[in-house]
Amino acid sequence: MDLATIIGLVAGLTTIVVVLVMDGGSPAELFAHPSSILLIIGGSLSATIITSPLKVVLKLPQFIMQAFTTNKFDPKATIELLTNLADKARREGLLALEEDSKKIKDKFLQKGIMMIVDGVEPEQVTAILETTVEQMRARHKQGIGFFAAAGGFAPTFGIIGTVMGLISVLKQLDNPSALGESIAAAFLATLWGLLLSNMIYLPVSGKLKVKSEDEARNRYMQLEGIISIQAGENPRVIRDKLNAFLAPGDIKAAGEPAKAGVGKKAPAGNAQKAKA
Amino acid sequence: MDLATIIGLVAGLTTIVVVLVMDGGSPAELFAHPSSILLIIGGSLSATIITSPLKVVLKLPQFIMQAFTTNKFDPKATIELLTNLADKARREGLLALEEDSKKIKDKFLQKGIMMIVDGVEPEQVTAILETTVEQMRARHKQGIGFFAAAGGFAPTFGIIGTVMGLISVLKQLDNPSALGESIAAAFLATLWGLLLSNMIYLPVSGKLKVKSEDEARNRYMQLEGIISIQAGENPRVIRDKLNAFLAPGDIKAAGEPAKAGVGKKAPAGNAQKAKA
Amino acid sequence: MDLATIIGLVAGLTTIVVVLVMDGGSPAELFAHPSSILLIIGGSLSATIITSPLKVVLKLPQFIMQAFTTNKFDPKATIELLTNLADKARREGLLALEEDSKKIKDKFLQKGIMMIVDGVEPEQVTAILETTVEQMRARHKQGIGFFAAAGGFAPTFGIIGTVMGLISVLKQLDNPSALGESIAAAFLATLWGLLLSNMIYLPVSGKLKVKSEDEARNRYMQLEGIISIQAGENPRVIRDKLNAFLAPGDIKAAGEPAKAGVGKKAPAGNAQKAKA
Amino acid sequence: MDLATIIGLVAGLTTIVVVLVMDGGSPAELFAHPSSILLIIGGSLSATIITSPLKVVLKLPQFIMQAFTTNKFDPKATIELLTNLADKARREGLLALEEDSKKIKDKFLQKGIMMIVDGVEPEQVTAILETTVEQMRARHKQGIGFFAAAGGFAPTFGIIGTVMGLISVLKQLDNPSALGESIAAAFLATLWGLLLSNMIYLPVSGKLKVKSEDEARNRYMQLEGIISIQAGENPRVIRDKLNAFLAPGDIKAAGEPAKAGVGKKAPAGNAQKAKA
Amino acid sequence: MDLATIIGLVAGLTTIVVVLVMDGGSPAELFAHPSSILLIIGGSLSATIITSPLKVVLKLPQFIMQAFTTNKFDPKATIELLTNLADKARREGLLALEEDSKKIKDKFLQKGIMMIVDGVEPEQVTAILETTVEQMRARHKQGIGFFAAAGGFAPTFGIIGTVMGLISVLKQLDNPSALGESIAAAFLATLWGLLLSNMIYLPVSGKLKVKSEDEARNRYMQLEGIISIQAGENPRVIRDKLNAFLAPGDIKAAGEPAKAGVGKKAPAGNAQKAKA
């Protein structure tokens, strides 16, 4: 469960209910005019569906689920794993990673390690993994865009609803006693358009975007590690490289060796220095 | 037929009619003031036509058609085809693709394969195909831009119509009984501007954009495949590369060989590994 | 004459006049309050002039002319010309183009051909021609920006005019009979701000942008051709390269030889293949 | 303490209080309707929290602190330090910097110098330091985005509050004496939404952005220096390179030698010229 | 003096005064409610100061000066100078430019020529000069951003002022005779917010941006010339390269030799052709 989504949603709805009660009303008033709600939801979704490919519309439940669940990435464990693989590859050769690759659960990481075991050339590995990440982002962007578009359409349909309401009010000015009530009902459409857009559509779009960026960052970190292992780089340097993706507070103490085996790699580091 | 466009349009219009009826009105009221409708459609199209090259204005029916039809791309079949061609090219040489190229129906793909058969240099092939895709996108952008501009102008002309209506109302304040009706008529212009923009112009612009991006992605996938075939890359690696353009769920099982012939290519894969 | 600009402008003005007459008014009413018109035009132009360099302000008549005239580019003729030059250069050497270059009317193309005749190095030719195009775009952007800025300022000055009008109305509430008329006059300013922005400023800015992009595309096509001729590329490949800038419908049939002379170049194509 | 933040905040609040008193009111009136304030703060924060990852929400106090404190960078001292290190490295070799690196307080700079002492290859050093800076910027962007999003949501929740208020007013039109007071209370929500957004959220977002850009510029200057030291460049040229990051007024007089030791480096400069 | 800034400002203020008088009012009315003016100026500057680094706030008078003065660049003279230097460098070597460099008044150009005389490597010269220009642009962007931000805040504080005014009006509905006057006073705040933003803040921001781009273009032209001189390129080609930065009308006739000395360089041009 993504706690921020839940907390924000509960806090937001509570705020609105509390404010309504403080002002001497009741939440039921929001639902007093169902045609407004129908117009906002129907209108904003219809317009967005025209804008979208059918494939995206069918995946909507999936996108909503994503906004409510947390990404499963553990960058520190990934760095540990990649440094160990780098260490092993340097000692026993890339082919020695075949067994390990089968145990990796992350499909993307597994695919990458299997390709370097198979001897696919570095440019190809980079091209394949980069295309995978970029196409993933392109697919995520469709979901993000769906909710952003719906969030843009909803307030407009709110105004459409209010204008429609005011037009019908203006035609019946002969009954002044019901005038206030009718205008109030017309304004309900604006209220729903703004609420739906600002409490649901736009925040969900924002959350999906944040998650997509988070996943892309993790994927690029894995990609960097895979390519570095293939190039036979020093495991200590690889660890440094991958740690650069983390916030300073999340990095393990610099003095602490990645693994006992890495200590023995220091001469290799010197060899590399000589080469540089 | 593009189902999402149809569904969205039907759902949107139904919503509006249902809401009007629920509120005790009738759809006919929307058409009570034809000068408003004329102003919105005439004004938004006029302004957009000034903005556009004549060539784009003449292609408008074509652009609208596109929003209602589905793209004909089948990426999986294309990957199958390109992998088979790669396989054949590796066994029998690039010239052997001459016969196959004549059978390809996709003009872009055919052009690409014919160029590598003709021995055009890889940089030239890439340059020609990339220019073709980018110019196609530039042409698509004109259509997308037309509807986006119209979608931007329509609500403004709605407001222009309402302001024009209010001005004429304010000049005849001596007839208060008709006041409500006149103001209602003035607001109809705003309503039409918002509806036209949000149910037609902007969604059509969005759909054209999604289709253009989809086509560009497919073209770049084909380009990648053509260049890889010319470079004599391993068909298995080419398949991996092209699969990276698909969603994970759309990729065929990894274990499954691309073709019987590819199994024999494994030694080539090893040869390549040795070279790497 | 740029037909789209004329058609759009005439259609737009006609629409407004027709709508005014349909609603029982007359176009003369738009001019009933000259101070509003002065404020919108004076205000929007003053603000934009502060924003702009003096040089751009002095070139305004030129920019307006451009929006009303068509670009003179004929890409198909240019491709024909460049392919012929490429053919000649391959047969008789780059120096043989000296005579031809003197006959070219397009200054940019002529300059490019003269440089390759003079033996300027390819990187320099590219740098000089690219800088020329990019600086041209930068100059165009100033004109585009002028009208876009004016289009942004005009509705705001419309609102300023309306607010100024309402303030003076509110101070004279003691004469209710003239109230409607005065408020109507105040709203005229908003109307003029919106009309000027949406019928003149923004569409002209958009048209200038489309023209600038069209010219840049043609220039880059010429640049590509010039560089390819200098590199001694196959005329058939050059034709393919330049055709990639055109819409599919605008390209001459693929089977048709560029020139009788090109047929003889086929062996060269094979030679190139061998080299590749 | 960041003086500009403090000055701006105090000046802004003072202005509002003074204006309220000048108009014959009192600041207390702003707090007359607590439910409005609750709605704006609760609504804008709830919506923003849904948009954000939990990690960012928990770091909010930290982000706010940053807007009130000054960045600790002293570019001139850094240039002095890097030029001295370059000088020493050229005389005694990169290994001689080991002692100095331990004394550097800036973690980023220290890490960089330690890597070049350890003989990590230049591409790796650049990659690691660049990733560190870019990931830092990505983290900063989350905080910047939080306040920008809150600043976007706040006025909308202000309008939501006003619409909610107007709806409840319109339902009780039978008590005209309290009408003005009630509408005034409804408008308070708009006022709070605008004030919160324009005095707190947006300015804090802007300040965090300026600080992030400032830090990134300093980091890239350090990166440039580290790489140049590793490449064994002339200390005088390094000083010129780093000075290019400063405003002209902040650069030390050109004639003044970086250090006594640099004067002796002139021959090296000539050697380099010979090589060029 | 920057004429466009002066003309625009005078024309804008004249327009407003004339319109006020035409509508039967007087400019003094704009100043009838000083608290509005205080709120707009105080509020917009306070919010912008929070957004900005203190350094930028202190340089404000300098930024305003810049909007009123003209840039001192004379591109044609610079091209003349650089072509002459190129000519001399080719005849007598780069060291011969030492004397000339001391006479150059433009600090940036002088720095560049001195570096190539000193034998700094081309990549370093490019890096140092590019960093100088980019950091200059970054500093300019802070001033541009200050006025753009103030231009964004001012209308909002105008609305804040109007809402504050309306709230206090609504609380005193018991005095209907003063109602119009009070509402008018409330609207004055909106008027001032719009005027300040659209006549001062935004145009000044726009003018500073235009000047920054103009300076950057001139700097890049100088940079191009300096690097070309160092590379020992043909002065005629250098002149062509730099002319590409000018509008076609500003370039000296192509046939006219840059200098008598350049005519003798023609053989060098041929030598280069042979090399190409």
Short mmCIF file of C-alpha atoms in Angstrom, two decimals, chain A residues 3-5 8-9 11-12 15 18-20 22-23 29 180-181 183-184 187-188 191 194-195 198-199 203 206-207 210 217 233 236-237 240-241 244-248 272-273 275, chain D residues 33-35 38-39 42-43 46-47 49-54 57 95 111 115 117-122 124 127-128 131-132 135 139 153 156-157 159-160 163-164 167 170-171 173:
data_model
loop_
_atom_site.label_atom_id
_atom_site.label_comp_id
_atom_site.label_asym_id
_atom_site.label_seq_id
_atom_site.Cartn_x
_atom_site.Cartn_y
_atom_site.Cartn_z
CA LEU A 3 0.81 5.25 2.45
CA ALA A 4 1.03 8.80 1.04
CA THR A 5 -1.86 8.14 -1.37
CA GLY A 8 -3.70 12.22 1.44
CA LEU A 9 -7.04 10.84 0.28
CA ALA A 11 -7.10 13.64 5.02
CA GLY A 12 -8.61 15.42 2.03
CA THR A 15 -11.17 18.05 5.62
CA VAL A 18 -15.34 18.70 8.62
CA VAL A 19 -15.53 22.05 6.79
CA LEU A 20 -19.07 21.28 5.61
CA MET A 22 -18.37 23.45 10.66
CA ASP A 23 -20.33 25.64 8.23
CA GLU A 29 -25.69 18.22 0.30
CA GLY A 180 -31.34 30.71 -4.66
CA GLU A 181 -31.74 26.95 -4.46
CA ILE A 183 -28.36 28.76 -8.54
CA ALA A 184 -26.83 26.79 -5.67
CA PHE A 187 -22.74 25.88 -8.64
CA LEU A 188 -22.56 22.29 -7.35
CA LEU A 191 -17.63 22.31 -7.08
CA LEU A 194 -12.87 21.15 -9.06
CA LEU A 195 -13.00 18.49 -6.34
CA ASN A 198 -7.94 18.31 -7.51
CA MET A 199 -8.58 15.41 -5.10
CA PRO A 203 -3.00 13.79 -7.63
CA GLY A 206 1.17 13.11 -10.18
CA LYS A 207 1.68 9.95 -8.13
CA VAL A 210 6.62 10.02 -9.46
CA ARG A 217 16.00 5.70 -12.02
CA GLU A 233 35.37 -2.81 -14.06
CA ARG A 236 34.73 -1.03 -5.79
CA VAL A 237 34.33 1.53 -8.59
CA ASP A 240 30.79 3.93 -6.08
CA LYS A 241 29.01 4.43 -9.38
CA ALA A 244 25.93 7.87 -6.72
CA PHE A 245 22.26 7.12 -7.51
CA LEU A 246 21.39 7.14 -3.78
CA ALA A 247 20.85 10.02 -1.34
CA PRO A 248 24.03 10.56 0.77
CA GLN A 272 44.02 0.04 -13.64
CA LYS A 273 45.67 3.19 -12.32
CA LYS A 275 46.81 1.85 -17.34
CA HIS D 33 -13.86 32.14 9.49
CA PRO D 34 -11.55 29.28 10.60
CA SER D 35 -13.23 26.64 8.41
CA LEU D 38 -8.75 24.66 7.45
CA LEU D 39 -10.09 23.90 3.97
CA GLY D 42 -5.99 20.79 4.61
CA GLY D 43 -7.10 20.56 1.00
CA SER D 46 -3.85 16.53 1.15
CA ALA D 47 -3.86 16.82 -2.63
CA ILE D 49 0.56 14.48 -0.36
CA ILE D 50 -1.31 12.14 -2.73
CA THR D 51 0.92 13.46 -5.51
CA SER D 52 4.17 12.88 -3.60
CA PRO D 53 6.17 9.89 -2.40
CA LEU D 54 5.97 9.43 1.37
CA VAL D 57 6.44 14.27 2.78
CA LEU D 95 49.40 10.52 -5.12
CA LYS D 111 35.27 12.02 -2.79
CA MET D 115 39.06 8.90 -6.55
CA VAL D 117 44.35 9.65 -5.96
CA ASP D 118 43.08 6.04 -6.12
CA GLY D 119 43.64 6.01 -9.88
CA VAL D 120 40.02 5.61 -10.92
CA GLU D 121 39.78 6.27 -14.67
CA PRO D 122 38.68 9.77 -15.78
CA GLN D 124 34.47 6.77 -14.27
CA ALA D 127 30.33 9.43 -14.46
CA ILE D 128 30.23 8.99 -10.68
CA THR D 131 25.41 10.98 -11.41
CA THR D 132 25.83 12.29 -7.86
CA GLN D 135 20.54 12.57 -8.50
CA ARG D 139 15.89 14.87 -5.07
CA PHE D 153 -3.78 23.51 -5.46
CA THR D 156 -8.31 26.12 -6.39
CA PHE D 157 -9.24 25.05 -2.89
CA ILE D 159 -12.37 28.76 -5.05
CA ILE D 160 -13.83 25.46 -3.81
CA VAL D 163 -18.26 28.06 -4.07
CA MET D 164 -19.18 25.94 -1.02
CA ILE D 167 -24.00 27.49 -2.20
CA LEU D 170 -27.92 30.80 -1.74
CA LYS D 171 -29.91 28.23 0.20
CA LEU D 173 -31.76 33.79 0.94
#
